[in-house]
Amino acid sequence: MLRRSVARLPPQGSLHRFASSSARKSFRPRSYLGPTAGITLASVFCYYSTCTPVRNDAPQESREGVAPVGWNLPQTDDSVAPIVCGSNDHHVLTPTKSTDPIRAPAFTTWFDEKTALRHLALHEKHGVCADAQGDVYQWGDGFEATTGKRAPTLTLRGKDIIHVEVSEDRVFALSASGSIYALPSQLSDRTDWPPPPSSSWYDVSRVWRSAPLQGVILLKTDSREKFTSIAAGRDHLLALTSQGRVYAHAFNLSSNASGQLGYRKLDVPDPSSSTPLDAPRIPIELIPKSLKDPFAKATPQTRRKPTEATEELNSAISGGLAINDKLFEIPSLREVTISQIAAGGRTSFALTDTGRALGWGNNENGQVGLGSNVMLDTITIPTEIVLSRGAPSKSQTSCLNITAGGDLACFTVERRDNKLGSTPLVDVLMCGNGQWGGLGNNMFNNSQGYPVRAKNVSGLIEYSEELHKVIAIRPYAVSVSPTGHVLLALDTLKEAGGGVGGRDLMVWGTNQASELGNEKRSSVAAPTHLASSEGGERVMLRRKTVAEVRSLAGKVWKKNVTVEQRAVGGYRSSIIYWSCK
């Protein structure tokens, strides 16, 4: 009878619910159950009063070097190890054997505690970074999975790289001297790529440091201008020169499928030549799908199958694009001075020196931002984006920054009233696919053609003790991931003065693998503060001075270096690393 009464006990749960349920059972009109029920209740009460309850939202236990940590770290700590969270399906965040998502923020073991980085970019199956010395390292299953070696591998050395961009099969690196290098994303492809022509005599880096150049292509142009920034989409690359001219680079058949290049005609090296990079160039034309095949979305019964001649032509074009070593200027922007560029998955953006935003490329989800009246899926010519809708009629609107990723675009816009002494306000506008809350307006629209204001980060003001007036709180840095989540750092450190910890980190969007760092899996449709696990403090990106910074090779780069945290969104993942200049 005692065994029977214990078998009827409810599972582990809250104590008061269990006690009330057991008490009701003990008062059944059966005299032989009275003593046993009382003994059972007393025993279980003693057991549950001494055990520690386990909650569903309990922090993740440490496993194989992935120990959960808090977001906020002491400013006096000399450690500059990156913090990661989210999906680790392809060992991009950490080299552990397990591919389970990292629900709680954790240190990654890819880098040493003294290793700060110049720049970092994450893709779905591989990652790339430029260390403090300007050398490029790659890792992840998409880079090298056959040998089982998971440590970051040196792939470009001695070029003083300051910025890196990544796509599925390409890695692009921008040097401090203004040169752009292209590398394959997979280690096995390096032997298939032709070596670049010999460098000129004044390339000092080849004199004092040996640089492995097999599998590296130096991208060239018709001019001698230096490049200052690059931005890569899914299949194309944008580059900006010091003179404000915009160039684009194609490296596969989909590079202009949505008109994201801004041009159609280009020339590539003859792939049949034994020396491709020195071979005669052949002209090709990349026509967007919507123009080449207007009935692409028609039923399969009415579609024509490609002929063998078309397949052979596509194969030849693909072979030429694989070794394409040239950037071409966008013709429609030759007379326009551009100050910034940005690239989404299949879209391109440019910001003029007068504060006007231009966009072109894929517009299926309204990610170009031209409004609901524009029903075209493909925008082949850079078109101005009107950002003054919703602002007072007498105010002046100017775009300050553009950030894009996947099917989302983010615009930082300043609006000023004509009234004397009025405080300018700064808004964050979002457009594109907000199916998982990436628009930040507390809605889940899968298509938003006109940029809408993101809540909690737009129109913010604060009082400046230094200037003795009210000023606007501006975004310091924005990262839009290819999968639909956004990481935004508010510039709450510049004007706040001493005693402030850092820049507030706001997050929103998709959260299927806990990439927002809140240890949950539900999407967030409005910008939200992250709370640290130590004491409920809001998470801030910090800046500090460390005793020394080392390169990934283990050598001391500099001492007494000022570093700051930067947040980067990857494929269902996020990383906060320490940046050094």
XYZ file of C-alpha atoms in Angstrom, residues 146-514:
369
model
C 38.211 17.449 -43.543
C 41.412 17.564 -41.491
C 39.694 18.182 -38.162
C 41.914 21.202 -37.474
C 39.718 23.915 -36.038
C 42.183 26.561 -34.909
C 42.233 29.872 -36.820
C 44.551 29.458 -39.814
C 46.758 32.212 -41.224
C 45.749 32.867 -44.842
C 47.143 36.343 -45.593
C 50.178 37.920 -43.951
C 52.092 41.138 -44.231
C 49.410 43.260 -45.932
C 48.338 45.439 -42.974
C 44.638 44.532 -43.276
C 42.177 46.839 -41.493
C 38.779 45.523 -42.673
C 37.416 42.131 -43.775
C 34.172 41.075 -45.472
C 32.876 37.540 -46.032
C 30.497 35.740 -48.401
C 29.761 32.078 -48.997
C 32.766 31.421 -51.247
C 34.842 34.620 -50.967
C 36.720 36.591 -48.336
C 37.695 40.193 -49.058
C 40.363 42.123 -47.174
C 41.060 45.866 -47.303
C 44.591 47.011 -46.479
C 45.650 50.267 -44.879
C 47.282 51.266 -48.174
C 43.926 51.056 -49.991
C 44.293 47.691 -51.760
C 41.622 44.949 -51.846
C 42.502 41.247 -51.758
C 40.178 38.318 -52.515
C 40.644 34.903 -50.912
C 38.649 31.663 -51.202
C 36.451 30.771 -48.243
C 37.549 27.125 -48.338
C 41.123 26.090 -47.706
C 40.967 23.411 -50.402
C 40.287 26.066 -53.071
C 43.548 27.897 -52.480
C 45.533 25.481 -54.637
C 43.052 25.918 -57.503
C 43.362 29.683 -57.539
C 46.156 31.130 -59.711
C 48.968 33.040 -57.981
C 48.847 36.817 -58.528
C 51.445 38.617 -60.639
C 54.681 39.541 -58.880
C 54.459 42.679 -56.749
C 56.326 45.842 -57.638
C 59.687 46.701 -56.143
C 58.257 49.205 -53.653
C 56.055 46.607 -51.880
C 57.911 46.811 -48.554
C 55.847 44.052 -46.925
C 57.424 41.443 -49.219
C 60.879 42.568 -48.210
C 60.659 42.291 -44.444
C 57.955 39.656 -44.075
C 57.271 36.595 -46.165
C 53.622 36.675 -47.356
C 51.862 33.500 -48.525
C 50.089 34.658 -51.673
C 48.995 31.379 -53.235
C 45.238 31.592 -53.656
C 45.081 35.380 -53.170
C 43.907 37.760 -55.907
C 44.620 41.483 -55.859
C 41.574 43.325 -57.237
C 42.455 46.045 -59.758
C 40.751 49.068 -61.330
C 41.390 51.444 -64.199
C 42.324 54.253 -61.813
C 44.984 54.661 -59.140
C 42.644 55.777 -56.389
C 42.894 54.150 -52.986
C 39.931 52.349 -51.454
C 38.723 53.411 -48.023
C 35.884 50.946 -47.336
C 34.283 47.753 -48.673
C 30.913 46.046 -48.179
C 30.003 42.529 -49.307
C 26.591 41.028 -49.972
C 25.695 37.459 -50.706
C 27.177 37.482 -54.228
C 28.669 40.937 -54.833
C 31.161 43.428 -53.423
C 31.017 47.222 -53.217
C 34.110 49.388 -52.766
C 34.473 53.130 -52.094
C 37.501 55.194 -53.080
C 39.005 58.193 -51.317
C 37.510 60.416 -54.027
C 33.949 59.234 -53.373
C 33.651 56.887 -56.362
C 31.845 53.540 -56.037
C 33.042 50.312 -57.645
C 31.434 46.865 -57.731
C 32.883 43.376 -58.150
C 31.209 40.201 -59.478
C 32.443 36.704 -58.641
C 29.605 34.327 -59.635
C 26.536 34.076 -61.865
C 24.255 35.497 -59.149
C 26.299 38.653 -58.626
C 23.812 40.715 -60.652
C 20.707 38.519 -60.456
C 18.815 41.361 -58.757
C 20.675 44.251 -60.367
C 22.766 44.825 -57.237
C 25.952 45.552 -59.207
C 24.566 48.696 -60.804
C 25.937 47.707 -64.218
C 25.693 44.751 -66.626
C 28.699 44.720 -68.924
C 32.176 43.787 -67.766
C 35.182 41.811 -68.925
C 36.934 38.877 -67.254
C 40.135 36.911 -67.942
C 39.845 34.055 -70.405
C 39.388 30.950 -68.186
C 40.840 28.648 -70.865
C 44.251 30.315 -70.661
C 47.103 28.654 -68.780
C 47.883 32.000 -67.103
C 44.409 33.390 -66.371
C 45.457 36.609 -64.664
C 47.665 37.570 -67.625
C 45.258 36.238 -70.271
C 43.249 38.317 -72.751
C 39.975 39.545 -71.330
C 36.617 38.542 -72.780
C 33.475 40.715 -72.519
C 30.383 39.309 -70.793
C 27.009 40.676 -69.747
C 25.201 39.824 -66.512
C 21.507 40.527 -67.034
C 19.193 40.572 -63.979
C 16.723 37.701 -63.851
C 13.671 39.937 -63.975
C 14.857 41.404 -67.288
C 16.357 38.281 -68.775
C 13.336 36.130 -67.928
C 10.189 38.229 -67.263
C 8.184 35.040 -66.689
C 10.510 33.626 -64.051
C 7.634 33.346 -61.568
C 5.230 31.744 -64.003
C 3.979 28.173 -63.637
C 6.490 25.447 -64.568
C 4.252 24.243 -67.423
C 4.764 27.494 -69.345
C 8.510 27.766 -68.715
C 11.142 26.892 -71.277
C 14.049 24.704 -70.297
C 17.521 26.156 -70.919
C 19.195 24.908 -74.058
C 22.598 23.249 -74.097
C 24.110 26.355 -75.661
C 22.831 28.459 -72.765
C 24.270 26.021 -70.235
C 27.657 26.090 -71.979
C 27.603 29.892 -72.002
C 26.775 30.023 -68.288
C 29.596 27.583 -67.589
C 32.067 29.750 -69.481
C 30.887 32.902 -67.738
C 31.107 31.207 -64.350
C 34.678 30.116 -65.056
C 35.647 33.667 -65.943
C 33.978 35.164 -62.878
C 35.765 32.677 -60.620
C 39.081 34.318 -61.444
C 37.772 37.851 -61.972
C 40.414 40.258 -60.673
C 38.842 43.604 -61.514
C 36.404 46.119 -60.057
C 34.228 48.265 -62.307
C 32.823 51.691 -61.515
C 29.051 52.082 -61.332
C 28.238 54.369 -64.302
C 25.204 56.136 -62.820
C 27.221 57.310 -59.778
C 30.159 58.867 -61.615
C 28.930 62.421 -61.108
C 27.872 61.853 -57.487
C 30.227 62.059 -54.515
C 29.581 59.152 -52.144
C 30.625 59.163 -48.489
C 29.487 55.671 -47.414
C 28.424 52.322 -48.892
C 26.459 49.369 -47.512
C 25.411 45.983 -48.871
C 22.571 43.689 -47.888
C 22.151 40.141 -49.089
C 21.052 41.168 -52.581
C 20.872 44.947 -52.253
C 23.276 47.885 -52.432
C 23.175 51.311 -50.788
C 25.153 54.520 -51.059
C 25.122 57.706 -48.980
C 25.957 60.965 -50.728
C 28.031 63.732 -49.196
C 24.834 65.815 -48.949
C 23.030 63.271 -46.749
C 20.877 61.542 -49.370
C 20.403 57.772 -49.399
C 20.448 55.748 -52.642
C 19.434 52.112 -53.034
C 19.217 49.440 -55.718
C 18.980 45.669 -56.063
C 16.407 43.163 -54.830
C 13.155 44.685 -53.584
C 10.942 41.645 -52.978
C 10.470 42.553 -49.310
C 10.749 46.296 -49.776
C 14.324 46.272 -48.483
C 15.445 49.027 -50.864
C 13.064 51.378 -49.024
C 11.333 53.044 -51.977
C 7.830 52.759 -50.509
C 4.734 50.688 -51.128
C 4.005 52.442 -54.433
C 7.057 50.848 -56.053
C 5.994 47.293 -56.918
C 9.161 46.283 -58.792
C 11.103 43.317 -57.425
C 14.337 44.510 -59.038
C 15.808 48.022 -58.978
C 18.698 48.157 -61.453
C 19.593 51.866 -61.142
C 20.555 53.656 -57.895
C 17.395 55.456 -56.774
C 16.961 58.032 -54.029
C 15.172 56.852 -50.877
C 12.810 59.400 -49.355
C 13.360 59.414 -45.585
C 11.344 62.511 -44.657
C 7.961 60.806 -44.510
C 6.489 61.063 -41.031
C 8.671 64.036 -40.097
C 7.183 67.546 -39.652
C 6.749 69.382 -42.927
C 9.008 72.266 -41.892
C 11.889 70.095 -40.734
C 15.055 69.179 -42.619
C 15.996 65.511 -42.911
C 19.509 64.192 -43.498
C 20.788 60.614 -43.514
C 23.842 60.013 -41.318
C 24.510 56.312 -41.732
C 23.289 53.218 -43.611
C 23.642 49.621 -42.460
C 22.239 46.559 -44.234
C 22.211 42.817 -43.844
C 20.159 40.028 -45.403
C 16.745 41.462 -46.317
C 16.880 44.357 -43.837
C 18.168 47.909 -44.119
C 18.770 50.452 -41.352
C 19.025 54.240 -41.796
C 20.209 56.657 -39.113
C 18.437 59.926 -39.877
C 18.768 63.372 -38.328
C 15.855 65.814 -38.506
C 16.091 69.510 -37.647
C 13.345 72.082 -37.192
C 13.744 75.539 -38.635
C 13.078 77.056 -35.209
C 16.044 78.828 -33.655
C 17.650 76.846 -30.856
C 15.708 73.658 -31.495
C 17.441 70.378 -30.677
C 18.014 68.060 -33.652
C 16.594 64.569 -33.170
C 18.013 61.307 -34.489
C 15.776 58.449 -35.647
C 16.572 54.871 -36.600
C 14.505 53.794 -39.611
C 14.145 50.179 -40.744
C 12.705 48.539 -43.860
C 12.597 45.085 -45.441
C 11.615 41.684 -44.099
C 10.426 42.063 -40.504
C 8.905 38.614 -40.187
C 10.923 37.988 -37.006
C 10.689 41.493 -35.556
C 13.733 42.964 -37.287
C 11.922 46.231 -38.079
C 11.931 47.197 -34.412
C 8.445 48.754 -34.536
C 6.813 46.033 -32.428
C 5.321 44.469 -35.566
C 6.075 41.301 -37.532
C 5.577 42.452 -41.150
C 7.282 40.296 -43.768
C 7.413 43.205 -46.206
C 7.970 46.855 -45.302
C 8.602 49.096 -48.292
C 8.890 52.408 -46.502
C 11.391 52.872 -43.633
C 9.614 52.964 -40.252
C 10.876 54.239 -36.896
C 12.378 51.674 -34.555
C 11.041 52.089 -31.041
C 13.170 52.869 -27.980
C 16.169 54.043 -30.053
C 14.576 56.925 -32.015
C 14.176 60.490 -30.793
C 16.274 59.979 -27.642
C 17.716 63.041 -25.876
C 19.899 63.699 -22.822
C 21.334 66.670 -20.987
C 25.036 67.291 -21.593
C 26.929 68.514 -18.559
C 29.752 69.718 -20.796
C 27.625 71.656 -23.288
C 24.917 72.652 -20.769
C 22.095 71.835 -23.123
C 19.910 68.990 -24.307
C 21.426 66.898 -27.109
C 20.324 63.884 -29.119
C 21.508 60.357 -28.310
C 22.899 58.911 -31.529
C 23.662 55.313 -32.501
C 27.392 54.652 -32.318
C 27.443 51.417 -34.341
C 24.798 49.155 -35.897
C 25.158 45.550 -37.034
C 22.376 43.901 -39.064
C 22.774 40.146 -39.371
C 21.979 38.184 -42.556
C 19.330 36.214 -40.637
C 17.298 39.082 -39.216
C 18.565 40.320 -35.824
C 20.032 43.721 -35.050
C 22.663 44.845 -32.523
C 22.824 48.602 -31.898
C 25.175 50.476 -29.572
C 23.977 53.892 -28.416
C 26.586 56.625 -28.151
C 25.997 57.196 -24.433
C 29.707 57.497 -23.657
C 30.854 60.468 -25.745
C 28.867 63.259 -24.098
C 28.090 61.679 -20.731
C 31.443 62.432 -19.093
C 33.313 60.446 -16.507
C 31.852 57.675 -14.412
C 29.832 56.137 -17.230
C 30.479 52.465 -17.939
C 30.103 52.411 -21.724
C 27.668 52.376 -24.623
C 24.229 50.854 -24.116
C 23.636 47.755 -26.235
C 20.144 47.379 -27.736
C 19.028 44.166 -29.451
C 15.986 42.997 -31.387
C 14.868 40.643 -34.141
C 15.024 36.887 -34.560
C 16.204 34.852 -31.594
C 15.805 31.185 -32.575
C 19.247 30.211 -31.249
C 19.457 32.782 -28.418
